[in-house]
Amino acid sequence: MKSEKLQDAIGEVKDSLIVDAETEAIGKRNGWIRWAAAAAAVVLVLTAGILYISGAIGRKANPDEKSNAVTEQDRHDEQSDAASEQDHSGPAVVFSERGLDAEYVENPAEIAVNEMPYISREEAVRNLNSAKAVLECTVEEISRIRVSEPGSDSVWFITTMTLSLNRVIRGSTEEERFRVVNAAVTNMPVDFFYYPGLEECREQMHAVFTLRELSDTDVWTIGDQEISVKELGDYSVISCLGFDGTNIQYQNYSIPLTELEN
Amino acid sequence: MEDRRIVDLYWQRDETAIAETENKYGRFCFSIANNILRNREDAKECVNDTWLGAWNAMPPHRPEILSTFLGKITRRLSLRKWRARTAEKRGGGSMELSIEELEECIPSRQRIDEGLETAELAEIISTFLEALPPEERRVFMRRYWYFDSIRDISRRFGFGESKVKMMLKRTRDKLLICLQKEEIWV
C-alpha cells in the first residue's frame, strides 16, 4: 500500500517533468526514424536496381522473351480483375496472389501501441516542402492490411487510400482523385517504422496529405517476393495532418502555410 | 486542432471536444493505460473514462498542458482499475515489478506518512527529479510515470537493458536518501 502512495505521488509530479520525459524520446527517436527511413530507402533502391539490372541482363540473353514478358500493366490489370472478384477488393489480392499471408485490420493503433512515432517540426516542414504536392483531401476509401513476412518476425503494415482533392496547398496537380499507399515494417531490422498521423486516417476525414509520385522502380521486397508499389497506388503518402485553414497541425505543433515554399 | 481550441470547446460544452481530444490524444492515453493494464479492452475503457473525466473537469479547470492533464487522468483511472483487478492476485507482471522496485525507495522500518498529502509528496519528488541529470530523470519518468518496460526504455534511449536497470537502481537509492532527509516517515 505504501508504494502505491509513492506511485500516486509520482503521477502528480509537475507537468514539465512529464513532457520532458516525452521530449527526450522524441529526440532519440528522430534519429532512429531517420535511420530507419534511410535504411528503407536503401533497401528500396537496391531492390529496384537489382531488378532493373537482372531484367536488363535477362532481356539481353533472351531478346525474344520480351514479347512474352508480363508487363506492369498486364500485372496491374490482372490484379484489378482478381480484386474485383473479392469482398475486400484491392490491396490484399496483390499479396495473397504471391502466397503472402495478408489480412485486413481495422485499427492500426493496435498494431504497435507502444510506438509513438514523432517527427520534429523542422522535419515536418522539410517533408512538406520536398513533397510533390501538399493537398487537402477527403479520404474516400481506406484499407489497412497486415502482411506477415515469411521466415521472419517482420510484419508489413500497409495502408491504401483513395483521396479526393479539396484544395491544393503546395505544388500543383491536374488530378482530382489519388490512389495512395503507405507502409510500415516491424523488425526489418530497423524495428517499427511508421509515418506519423496516417494511423488516424479514416473514411470521410478531411486532412492534409503530402504526396510523392511513385515510379516503376519502387519495389518492396517481402520474403522472396518483389511487390511493385505502383500496384497499390500512384502516390506514396508520407503524412496525414490536421488543417484549420491557416495552419497545418501535427501533435503539439502547428505550421503556418506561410512556412511552405511555393 | 490546437489544444487551446479544444479546451475552449470543453468550456463551451461542445461535444466535438471529445472527438477532437480522442483524435489527438487517443493513442497517447491508450498507450499509458495499456502499459498499466496490459489489456486492450480495459485500456480502452479507461481512455473513454478519461474523456468523461475531462468533460467533467472542464470547466472549471483550464489545463495549461492538455496532454499531461489527460495523461494524468488516464494514469489515475488505470491504476485504480489495475489495483481493483489485482487486489487478490498479485505477483509476476510488469506492474508488480514496478511496484516492488518503488518499495525500495521507502525508508526501512518506516512507512510513508498516511497523513502526508499526495500533493506534498509529489512536490518533494518533483524537486528531487528536477535536480537529477536529464537522462536519469527521463528514464525514471518513463519507468514510473509511463510504466514503460525496461526493454522499451532501453530501445527508446538507445541504452542496454542492464544500463537502464542500473540507472533506475541508482535513482531509487537517491530517492530513498531524499525521502529520509525529508523525514518522510511516521
Short mmCIF file of C-alpha atoms in Angstrom, two decimals:
data_model
loop_
_atom_site.label_atom_id
_atom_site.label_comp_id
_atom_site.label_asym_id
_atom_site.label_seq_id
_atom_site.Cartn_x
_atom_site.Cartn_y
_atom_site.Cartn_z
CA MET A 1 0.00 0.00 0.00
CA LYS A 2 2.79 2.41 0.88
CA SER A 3 4.38 2.05 -2.52
CA GLU A 4 1.03 2.83 -4.06
CA LYS A 5 1.09 6.17 -2.33
CA LEU A 6 4.51 6.79 -3.81
CA GLN A 7 3.17 5.68 -7.17
CA ASP A 8 0.27 8.11 -6.87
CA ALA A 9 2.61 10.93 -5.90
CA ILE A 10 4.82 10.25 -8.92
CA GLY A 11 1.67 10.51 -11.00
CA GLU A 12 1.14 14.04 -9.75
CA VAL A 13 4.62 15.41 -10.40
CA LYS A 14 4.99 18.64 -12.33
CA ASP A 15 3.72 18.62 -15.90
CA SER A 16 7.07 19.85 -17.16
CA LEU A 17 8.69 16.60 -15.99
CA ILE A 18 6.11 14.52 -17.84
CA VAL A 19 6.54 16.50 -21.02
CA ASP A 20 10.31 16.40 -20.61
CA ALA A 21 10.31 12.60 -20.47
CA GLU A 22 8.32 12.54 -23.70
CA THR A 23 10.56 15.10 -25.34
CA GLU A 24 13.72 13.08 -24.82
CA ALA A 25 12.18 10.14 -26.58
CA ILE A 26 11.26 12.39 -29.45
CA GLY A 27 14.81 13.49 -29.94
CA LYS A 28 16.20 9.99 -29.77
CA ARG A 29 13.50 8.59 -31.94
CA ASN A 30 14.01 11.18 -34.58
CA GLY A 31 17.50 9.96 -35.21
CA TRP A 32 16.24 6.44 -35.20
CA ILE A 33 13.41 7.21 -37.56
CA ARG A 34 15.74 8.98 -39.93
CA TRP A 35 17.99 5.96 -39.86
CA ALA A 36 15.03 3.68 -40.47
CA ALA A 37 13.88 5.86 -43.33
CA ALA A 38 17.33 5.81 -44.83
CA ALA A 39 17.55 2.04 -44.43
CA ALA A 40 14.15 1.58 -46.02
CA ALA A 41 15.13 3.85 -48.88
CA VAL A 42 18.36 1.95 -49.41
CA VAL A 43 16.50 -1.35 -49.45
CA LEU A 44 14.07 0.09 -51.96
CA VAL A 45 16.74 1.50 -54.23
CA LEU A 46 18.90 -1.63 -54.06
CA THR A 47 15.97 -3.86 -54.84
CA ALA A 48 14.92 -1.66 -57.72
CA GLY A 49 18.48 -1.60 -59.03
CA ILE A 50 18.89 -5.35 -58.80
CA LEU A 51 15.58 -5.90 -60.54
CA TYR A 52 16.49 -3.46 -63.25
CA ILE A 53 19.92 -5.00 -63.83
CA SER A 54 18.66 -8.57 -63.76
CA GLY A 55 15.85 -7.58 -66.11
CA ALA A 56 18.28 -5.93 -68.50
CA ILE A 57 20.61 -8.95 -68.44
CA GLY A 58 17.67 -11.28 -68.95
CA ARG A 59 16.47 -9.31 -71.94
CA LYS A 60 19.93 -9.27 -73.44
CA ALA A 61 20.32 -13.02 -73.07
CA ASN A 62 16.84 -13.78 -74.38
CA PRO A 63 15.77 -10.99 -76.66
CA ASP A 64 12.66 -12.90 -77.78
CA GLU A 65 11.47 -13.21 -74.23
CA LYS A 66 10.44 -9.60 -74.17
CA SER A 67 7.37 -10.23 -76.23
CA ASN A 68 6.19 -12.85 -73.76
CA ALA A 69 7.03 -10.87 -70.66
CA VAL A 70 4.23 -9.85 -68.35
CA THR A 71 4.20 -6.09 -68.38
CA GLU A 72 3.49 -3.98 -65.36
CA GLN A 73 0.21 -3.00 -66.98
CA ASP A 74 -0.76 -6.65 -67.54
CA ARG A 75 0.00 -7.43 -63.96
CA HIS A 76 -1.94 -4.42 -62.81
CA ASP A 77 -4.95 -5.41 -64.93
CA GLU A 78 -4.74 -8.96 -63.65
CA GLN A 79 -4.66 -7.76 -60.07
CA SER A 80 -7.57 -5.44 -60.71
CA ASP A 81 -9.64 -8.27 -62.18
CA ALA A 82 -8.84 -10.55 -59.30
CA ALA A 83 -9.51 -7.77 -56.83
CA SER A 84 -12.93 -7.07 -58.22
CA GLU A 85 -13.96 -10.67 -57.55
CA GLN A 86 -13.31 -10.45 -53.83
CA ASP A 87 -15.21 -8.87 -50.98
CA HIS A 88 -12.14 -6.97 -49.89
CA SER A 89 -11.13 -5.95 -53.34
CA GLY A 90 -7.82 -4.33 -53.85
CA PRO A 91 -4.57 -4.39 -51.99
CA ALA A 92 -4.71 -7.72 -50.18
CA VAL A 93 -5.00 -9.51 -53.50
CA VAL A 94 -1.58 -8.27 -54.53
CA PHE A 95 -0.07 -10.11 -51.60
CA SER A 96 -2.25 -13.20 -51.41
CA GLU A 97 -1.59 -13.97 -55.07
CA ARG A 98 2.09 -14.11 -54.23
CA GLY A 99 1.45 -16.54 -51.43
CA LEU A 100 1.89 -13.94 -48.73
CA ASP A 101 -0.29 -14.02 -45.67
CA ALA A 102 -2.29 -10.79 -45.82
CA GLU A 103 -5.16 -9.82 -43.57
CA TYR A 104 -7.21 -6.68 -43.15
CA VAL A 105 -7.01 -4.83 -39.88
CA GLU A 106 -9.40 -2.26 -38.53
CA ASN A 107 -7.32 -0.20 -36.17
CA PRO A 108 -3.66 0.40 -36.92
CA ALA A 109 -3.15 1.90 -33.49
CA GLU A 110 -3.44 -1.62 -32.17
CA ILE A 111 -0.51 -2.81 -34.22
CA ALA A 112 2.15 -1.20 -32.13
CA VAL A 113 0.56 0.58 -29.29
CA ASN A 114 3.76 1.49 -27.51
CA GLU A 115 5.24 3.10 -30.55
CA MET A 116 4.62 6.81 -30.75
CA PRO A 117 6.28 7.91 -33.92
CA TYR A 118 7.20 11.52 -33.98
CA ILE A 119 8.69 13.89 -36.48
CA SER A 120 10.13 17.17 -35.34
CA ARG A 121 8.61 20.39 -36.54
CA GLU A 122 11.67 21.11 -38.67
CA GLU A 123 11.49 17.70 -40.25
CA ALA A 124 7.77 18.09 -40.92
CA VAL A 125 8.36 21.41 -42.68
CA ARG A 126 11.12 19.81 -44.71
CA ASN A 127 8.81 16.94 -45.67
CA LEU A 128 6.04 19.31 -46.66
CA ASN A 129 8.38 21.34 -48.81
CA SER A 130 10.00 18.37 -50.51
CA ALA A 131 6.79 16.55 -51.41
CA LYS A 132 5.44 16.67 -54.95
CA ALA A 133 2.26 18.18 -53.64
CA VAL A 134 0.65 19.08 -50.36
CA LEU A 135 -3.08 18.69 -50.68
CA GLU A 136 -6.14 18.99 -48.57
CA CYS A 137 -8.21 15.93 -49.40
CA THR A 138 -11.10 13.82 -48.21
CA VAL A 139 -10.47 10.14 -47.58
CA GLU A 140 -12.96 8.32 -49.80
CA GLU A 141 -11.78 4.79 -49.13
CA ILE A 142 -9.20 3.30 -46.85
CA SER A 143 -7.85 -0.23 -46.44
CA ARG A 144 -5.30 -1.45 -44.00
CA ILE A 145 -3.53 -4.76 -44.35
CA ARG A 146 -1.07 -6.65 -42.26
CA VAL A 147 1.29 -8.88 -44.21
CA SER A 148 3.50 -11.32 -42.35
CA GLU A 149 6.90 -11.74 -43.91
CA PRO A 150 7.60 -15.46 -44.39
CA GLY A 151 10.53 -16.80 -42.46
CA SER A 152 10.93 -13.79 -40.21
CA ASP A 153 9.25 -11.85 -37.44
CA SER A 154 8.69 -8.88 -39.70
CA VAL A 155 5.22 -7.60 -40.32
CA TRP A 156 4.38 -5.16 -43.04
CA PHE A 157 1.55 -2.85 -42.28
CA ILE A 158 0.20 -1.27 -45.44
CA THR A 159 -2.39 1.44 -45.82
CA THR A 160 -4.00 2.26 -49.15
CA MET A 161 -6.44 5.09 -49.68
CA THR A 162 -8.38 6.86 -52.36
CA LEU A 163 -8.34 10.60 -51.77
CA SER A 164 -10.44 13.27 -53.42
CA LEU A 165 -8.97 16.71 -53.79
CA ASN A 166 -10.41 19.63 -51.86
CA ARG A 167 -7.62 22.14 -52.16
CA VAL A 168 -4.04 22.40 -53.35
CA ILE A 169 -1.92 23.79 -50.57
CA ARG A 170 1.51 23.49 -52.16
CA GLY A 171 2.62 22.29 -55.57
CA SER A 172 0.20 21.61 -58.39
CA THR A 173 -1.90 18.77 -59.77
CA GLU A 174 -4.32 18.19 -62.57
CA GLU A 175 -5.89 15.22 -60.86
CA GLU A 176 -8.97 15.17 -58.68
CA ARG A 177 -8.57 11.72 -57.15
CA PHE A 178 -5.47 9.94 -55.92
CA ARG A 179 -4.64 6.33 -55.14
CA VAL A 180 -2.10 6.49 -52.34
CA VAL A 181 -0.15 3.97 -50.33
CA ASN A 182 1.99 3.88 -47.22
CA ALA A 183 3.87 1.11 -45.47
CA ALA A 184 5.43 0.43 -42.12
CA VAL A 185 7.60 -2.53 -41.26
CA THR A 186 8.42 -4.19 -37.97
CA ASN A 187 11.73 -5.89 -37.22
CA MET A 188 13.28 -5.19 -40.56
CA PRO A 189 15.85 -4.92 -38.91
CA VAL A 190 15.05 -1.34 -38.09
CA ASP A 191 12.06 -2.22 -35.97
CA PHE A 192 8.80 -0.35 -36.35
CA PHE A 193 8.74 2.43 -38.85
CA TYR A 194 5.62 4.40 -39.39
CA TYR A 195 4.84 7.73 -40.93
CA PRO A 196 3.11 9.91 -38.39
CA GLY A 197 -0.56 10.66 -38.43
CA LEU A 198 -1.58 8.11 -41.01
CA GLU A 199 -2.79 5.65 -38.43
CA GLU A 200 -5.56 8.07 -37.57
CA CYS A 201 -6.90 8.35 -41.12
CA ARG A 202 -10.46 7.23 -41.60
CA GLU A 203 -13.11 7.50 -44.27
CA GLN A 204 -14.63 10.93 -44.88
CA MET A 205 -11.84 12.54 -42.89
CA HIS A 206 -10.51 15.83 -44.27
CA ALA A 207 -6.82 16.24 -43.81
CA VAL A 208 -3.65 17.46 -45.40
CA PHE A 209 -1.59 14.88 -47.27
CA THR A 210 1.91 15.08 -48.62
CA LEU A 211 2.29 13.03 -51.77
CA ARG A 212 5.30 11.58 -53.53
CA GLU A 213 4.83 10.19 -57.02
CA LEU A 214 5.69 6.50 -57.32
CA SER A 215 7.81 5.15 -60.12
CA ASP A 216 8.02 1.70 -61.69
CA THR A 217 11.26 1.10 -59.85
CA ASP A 218 9.68 1.49 -56.40
CA VAL A 219 9.68 -2.06 -55.09
CA TRP A 220 9.11 -3.66 -51.72
CA THR A 221 10.77 -6.99 -51.05
CA ILE A 222 8.64 -9.11 -48.74
CA GLY A 223 10.14 -12.51 -48.12
CA ASP A 224 11.33 -13.56 -51.56
CA GLN A 225 8.60 -11.63 -53.33
CA GLU A 226 9.01 -8.28 -55.03
CA ILE A 227 5.97 -6.10 -54.91
CA SER A 228 5.80 -3.16 -57.26
CA VAL A 229 4.46 -0.37 -55.12
CA LYS A 230 2.64 1.05 -58.12
CA GLU A 231 0.32 -1.92 -57.98
CA LEU A 232 -1.03 -0.48 -54.79
CA GLY A 233 -1.15 3.20 -55.58
CA ASP A 234 0.08 6.01 -57.77
CA TYR A 235 1.49 8.05 -54.91
CA SER A 236 3.11 7.31 -51.63
CA VAL A 237 1.66 9.39 -48.87
CA ILE A 238 4.02 10.36 -46.12
CA SER A 239 1.74 12.11 -43.69
CA CYS A 240 -1.84 12.90 -42.88
CA LEU A 241 -2.06 16.14 -40.96
CA GLY A 242 -4.73 18.35 -39.43
CA PHE A 243 -5.61 21.65 -41.04
CA ASP A 244 -7.57 24.59 -39.70
CA GLY A 245 -7.46 26.72 -42.83
CA THR A 246 -4.30 28.60 -41.99
CA ASN A 247 -2.15 26.15 -40.06
CA ILE A 248 -1.14 22.57 -40.70
CA GLN A 249 -1.20 20.71 -37.44
CA TYR A 250 0.54 17.68 -36.11
CA GLN A 251 0.58 16.65 -32.46
CA ASN A 252 1.97 19.50 -30.41
CA TYR A 253 2.89 21.98 -33.08
CA SER A 254 1.33 23.82 -35.97
CA ILE A 255 2.93 25.02 -39.17
CA PRO A 256 1.51 28.17 -40.77
CA LEU A 257 1.07 27.97 -44.53
CA THR A 258 3.47 30.88 -44.84
CA GLU A 259 6.32 28.50 -43.98
CA LEU A 260 5.64 26.39 -47.04
CA GLU A 261 7.53 27.03 -50.23
CA ASN A 262 5.53 27.64 -53.38
CA MET B 1 -6.67 21.31 -33.65
CA GLU B 2 -4.72 23.35 -31.16
CA ASP B 3 -5.04 22.40 -27.51
CA ARG B 4 -6.32 25.82 -26.56
CA ARG B 5 -9.14 25.45 -29.05
CA ILE B 6 -10.00 22.00 -27.75
CA VAL B 7 -10.15 23.34 -24.20
CA ASP B 8 -12.42 26.14 -25.43
CA LEU B 9 -14.76 23.52 -26.87
CA TYR B 10 -14.98 21.86 -23.45
CA TRP B 11 -15.78 25.19 -21.87
CA GLN B 12 -18.46 25.79 -24.46
CA ARG B 13 -19.87 22.34 -23.64
CA ASP B 14 -19.41 21.39 -27.27
CA GLU B 15 -19.30 17.61 -27.56
CA THR B 16 -16.96 17.75 -30.53
CA ALA B 17 -14.34 18.46 -27.86
CA ILE B 18 -14.31 14.76 -27.04
CA ALA B 19 -13.89 13.68 -30.65
CA GLU B 20 -11.07 16.17 -31.13
CA THR B 21 -9.41 15.01 -27.92
CA GLU B 22 -9.72 11.39 -28.92
CA ASN B 23 -8.35 12.17 -32.36
CA LYS B 24 -5.32 13.95 -30.99
CA TYR B 25 -4.59 12.15 -27.73
CA GLY B 26 -6.39 8.82 -28.00
CA ARG B 27 -3.26 6.94 -28.84
CA PHE B 28 -1.21 8.69 -26.19
CA CYS B 29 -3.72 7.88 -23.45
CA PHE B 30 -4.24 4.36 -24.70
CA SER B 31 -0.53 3.76 -24.51
CA ILE B 32 -0.42 4.81 -20.87
CA ALA B 33 -3.47 2.75 -19.96
CA ASN B 34 -2.24 -0.30 -21.81
CA ASN B 35 1.18 -0.08 -20.19
CA ILE B 36 -0.55 -0.35 -16.84
CA LEU B 37 -3.37 -2.74 -17.58
CA ARG B 38 -1.94 -4.86 -20.39
CA ASN B 39 -5.46 -5.44 -21.56
CA ARG B 40 -6.83 -3.66 -24.59
CA GLU B 41 -10.46 -3.70 -23.54
CA ASP B 42 -9.72 -2.38 -20.07
CA ALA B 43 -7.35 0.19 -21.53
CA LYS B 44 -9.99 1.40 -23.99
CA GLU B 45 -12.48 1.67 -21.16
CA CYS B 46 -10.05 3.78 -19.15
CA VAL B 47 -9.42 6.02 -22.13
CA ASN B 48 -13.16 6.52 -22.61
CA ASP B 49 -13.47 7.30 -18.90
CA THR B 50 -10.66 9.80 -19.38
CA TRP B 51 -12.77 11.76 -21.87
CA LEU B 52 -15.63 11.71 -19.40
CA GLY B 53 -13.28 12.90 -16.66
CA ALA B 54 -12.02 15.69 -18.89
CA TRP B 55 -15.60 16.67 -19.73
CA ASN B 56 -16.46 16.87 -16.05
CA ALA B 57 -13.30 18.77 -15.16
CA MET B 58 -13.51 21.44 -17.85
CA PRO B 59 -14.91 23.80 -16.77
CA PRO B 60 -13.91 24.82 -14.15
CA HIS B 61 -10.42 23.56 -14.91
CA ARG B 62 -8.39 25.04 -17.75
CA PRO B 63 -5.26 22.89 -18.11
CA GLU B 64 -2.10 24.57 -19.28
CA ILE B 65 -0.87 21.38 -20.95
CA LEU B 66 -3.73 19.26 -22.22
CA SER B 67 -1.64 16.16 -22.91
CA THR B 68 -0.35 15.83 -19.34
CA PHE B 69 -3.75 16.72 -17.94
CA LEU B 70 -5.33 13.86 -19.89
CA GLY B 71 -2.39 11.57 -19.24
CA LYS B 72 -2.73 12.07 -15.51
CA ILE B 73 -6.42 11.22 -15.61
CA THR B 74 -5.73 8.09 -17.66
CA ARG B 75 -2.93 7.08 -15.34
CA ARG B 76 -5.08 7.55 -12.24
CA LEU B 77 -8.03 5.63 -13.69
CA SER B 78 -5.83 2.84 -14.99
CA LEU B 79 -4.04 2.43 -11.68
CA ARG B 80 -7.36 2.35 -9.89
CA LYS B 81 -8.65 -0.33 -12.23
CA TRP B 82 -5.42 -2.28 -12.02
CA ARG B 83 -5.47 -2.20 -8.21
CA ALA B 84 -9.08 -3.37 -8.11
CA ARG B 85 -8.37 -6.12 -10.58
CA THR B 86 -5.30 -7.44 -8.87
CA ALA B 87 -6.24 -6.89 -5.23
CA GLU B 88 -6.39 -10.60 -4.64
CA LYS B 89 -3.92 -11.98 -7.12
CA ARG B 90 -0.73 -10.03 -7.33
CA GLY B 91 2.63 -11.15 -8.50
CA GLY B 92 4.69 -11.62 -11.59
CA GLY B 93 3.63 -8.89 -14.00
CA SER B 94 5.42 -5.78 -15.15
CA MET B 95 3.35 -3.53 -12.93
CA GLU B 96 4.09 -5.68 -9.90
CA LEU B 97 7.77 -5.41 -10.66
CA SER B 98 7.45 -1.66 -10.90
CA ILE B 99 5.75 -1.53 -7.52
CA GLU B 100 8.34 -3.79 -5.94
CA GLU B 101 11.05 -1.53 -7.28
CA LEU B 102 9.39 1.53 -5.79
CA GLU B 103 9.16 -0.11 -2.40
CA GLU B 104 12.93 0.10 -2.28
CA CYS B 105 12.57 3.87 -2.11
CA ILE B 106 10.67 3.79 1.14
CA PRO B 107 12.81 4.09 4.28
CA SER B 108 13.06 0.73 6.04
CA ARG B 109 11.04 0.08 9.15
CA GLN B 110 9.17 3.23 8.41
CA ARG B 111 6.30 3.97 6.15
CA ILE B 112 5.26 6.94 4.17
CA ASP B 113 3.09 9.02 6.41
CA GLU B 114 -0.51 8.23 5.59
CA GLY B 115 -1.33 11.75 6.59
CA LEU B 116 1.08 13.25 4.16
CA GLU B 117 -0.87 14.61 1.24
CA THR B 118 -0.08 13.09 -2.12
CA ALA B 119 0.40 16.61 -3.46
CA GLU B 120 3.09 17.35 -0.86
CA LEU B 121 4.89 14.13 -1.66
CA ALA B 122 4.56 14.90 -5.37
CA GLU B 123 6.17 18.27 -4.76
CA ILE B 124 9.10 16.66 -2.96
CA ILE B 125 9.53 14.12 -5.75
CA SER B 126 9.31 16.85 -8.39
CA THR B 127 12.09 18.78 -6.70
CA PHE B 128 14.13 15.61 -6.42
CA LEU B 129 13.65 14.78 -10.11
CA GLU B 130 14.46 18.29 -11.25
CA ALA B 131 17.84 18.02 -9.56
CA LEU B 132 18.73 14.80 -11.39
CA PRO B 133 20.74 14.67 -14.60
CA PRO B 134 18.26 14.84 -17.52
CA GLU B 135 18.80 11.30 -18.81
CA GLU B 136 18.43 9.77 -15.38
CA ARG B 137 15.29 11.79 -14.73
CA ARG B 138 13.73 10.84 -18.05
CA VAL B 139 14.45 7.16 -17.63
CA PHE B 140 12.88 7.30 -14.15
CA MET B 141 9.80 9.03 -15.53
CA ARG B 142 9.46 6.56 -18.37
CA ARG B 143 9.53 3.69 -15.89
CA TYR B 144 7.40 5.04 -13.06
CA TRP B 145 5.11 7.58 -14.73
CA TYR B 146 4.57 5.99 -18.13
CA PHE B 147 5.21 2.44 -16.86
CA ASP B 148 7.31 1.57 -19.87
CA SER B 149 9.02 -1.79 -19.69
CA ILE B 150 12.79 -1.92 -19.23
CA ARG B 151 13.05 -3.17 -22.78
CA ASP B 152 11.02 -0.28 -24.17
CA ILE B 153 13.11 2.22 -22.23
CA SER B 154 16.36 0.74 -23.44
CA ARG B 155 15.13 0.91 -27.03
CA ARG B 156 13.81 4.41 -26.58
CA PHE B 157 17.03 5.82 -25.22
CA GLY B 158 19.41 3.56 -27.04
CA PHE B 159 20.81 2.07 -23.81
CA GLY B 160 21.37 -1.55 -22.92
CA GLU B 161 18.80 -3.06 -20.57
CA SER B 162 21.41 -3.55 -17.86
CA LYS B 163 22.32 0.12 -18.04
CA VAL B 164 18.67 1.09 -17.67
CA LYS B 165 18.29 -1.21 -14.67
CA MET B 166 21.42 0.24 -13.12
CA MET B 167 20.27 3.81 -13.71
CA LEU B 168 16.91 3.06 -12.14
CA LYS B 169 18.52 1.36 -9.15
CA ARG B 170 20.76 4.37 -8.52
CA THR B 171 17.86 6.77 -8.86
CA ARG B 172 15.76 4.74 -6.43
CA ASP B 173 18.65 4.76 -3.97
CA LYS B 174 18.90 8.52 -4.30
CA LEU B 175 15.15 8.88 -3.83
CA LEU B 176 15.36 6.78 -0.69
CA ILE B 177 18.01 9.11 0.70
CA CYS B 178 15.94 12.12 -0.31
CA LEU B 179 12.86 10.81 1.46
CA GLN B 180 14.92 10.02 4.56
CA LYS B 181 16.30 13.55 4.58
CA GLU B 182 12.81 14.96 4.21
CA GLU B 183 11.84 12.74 7.14
CA ILE B 184 9.03 11.16 5.22
CA TRP B 185 8.12 8.69 7.90
CA VAL B 186 5.97 8.39 10.95
#
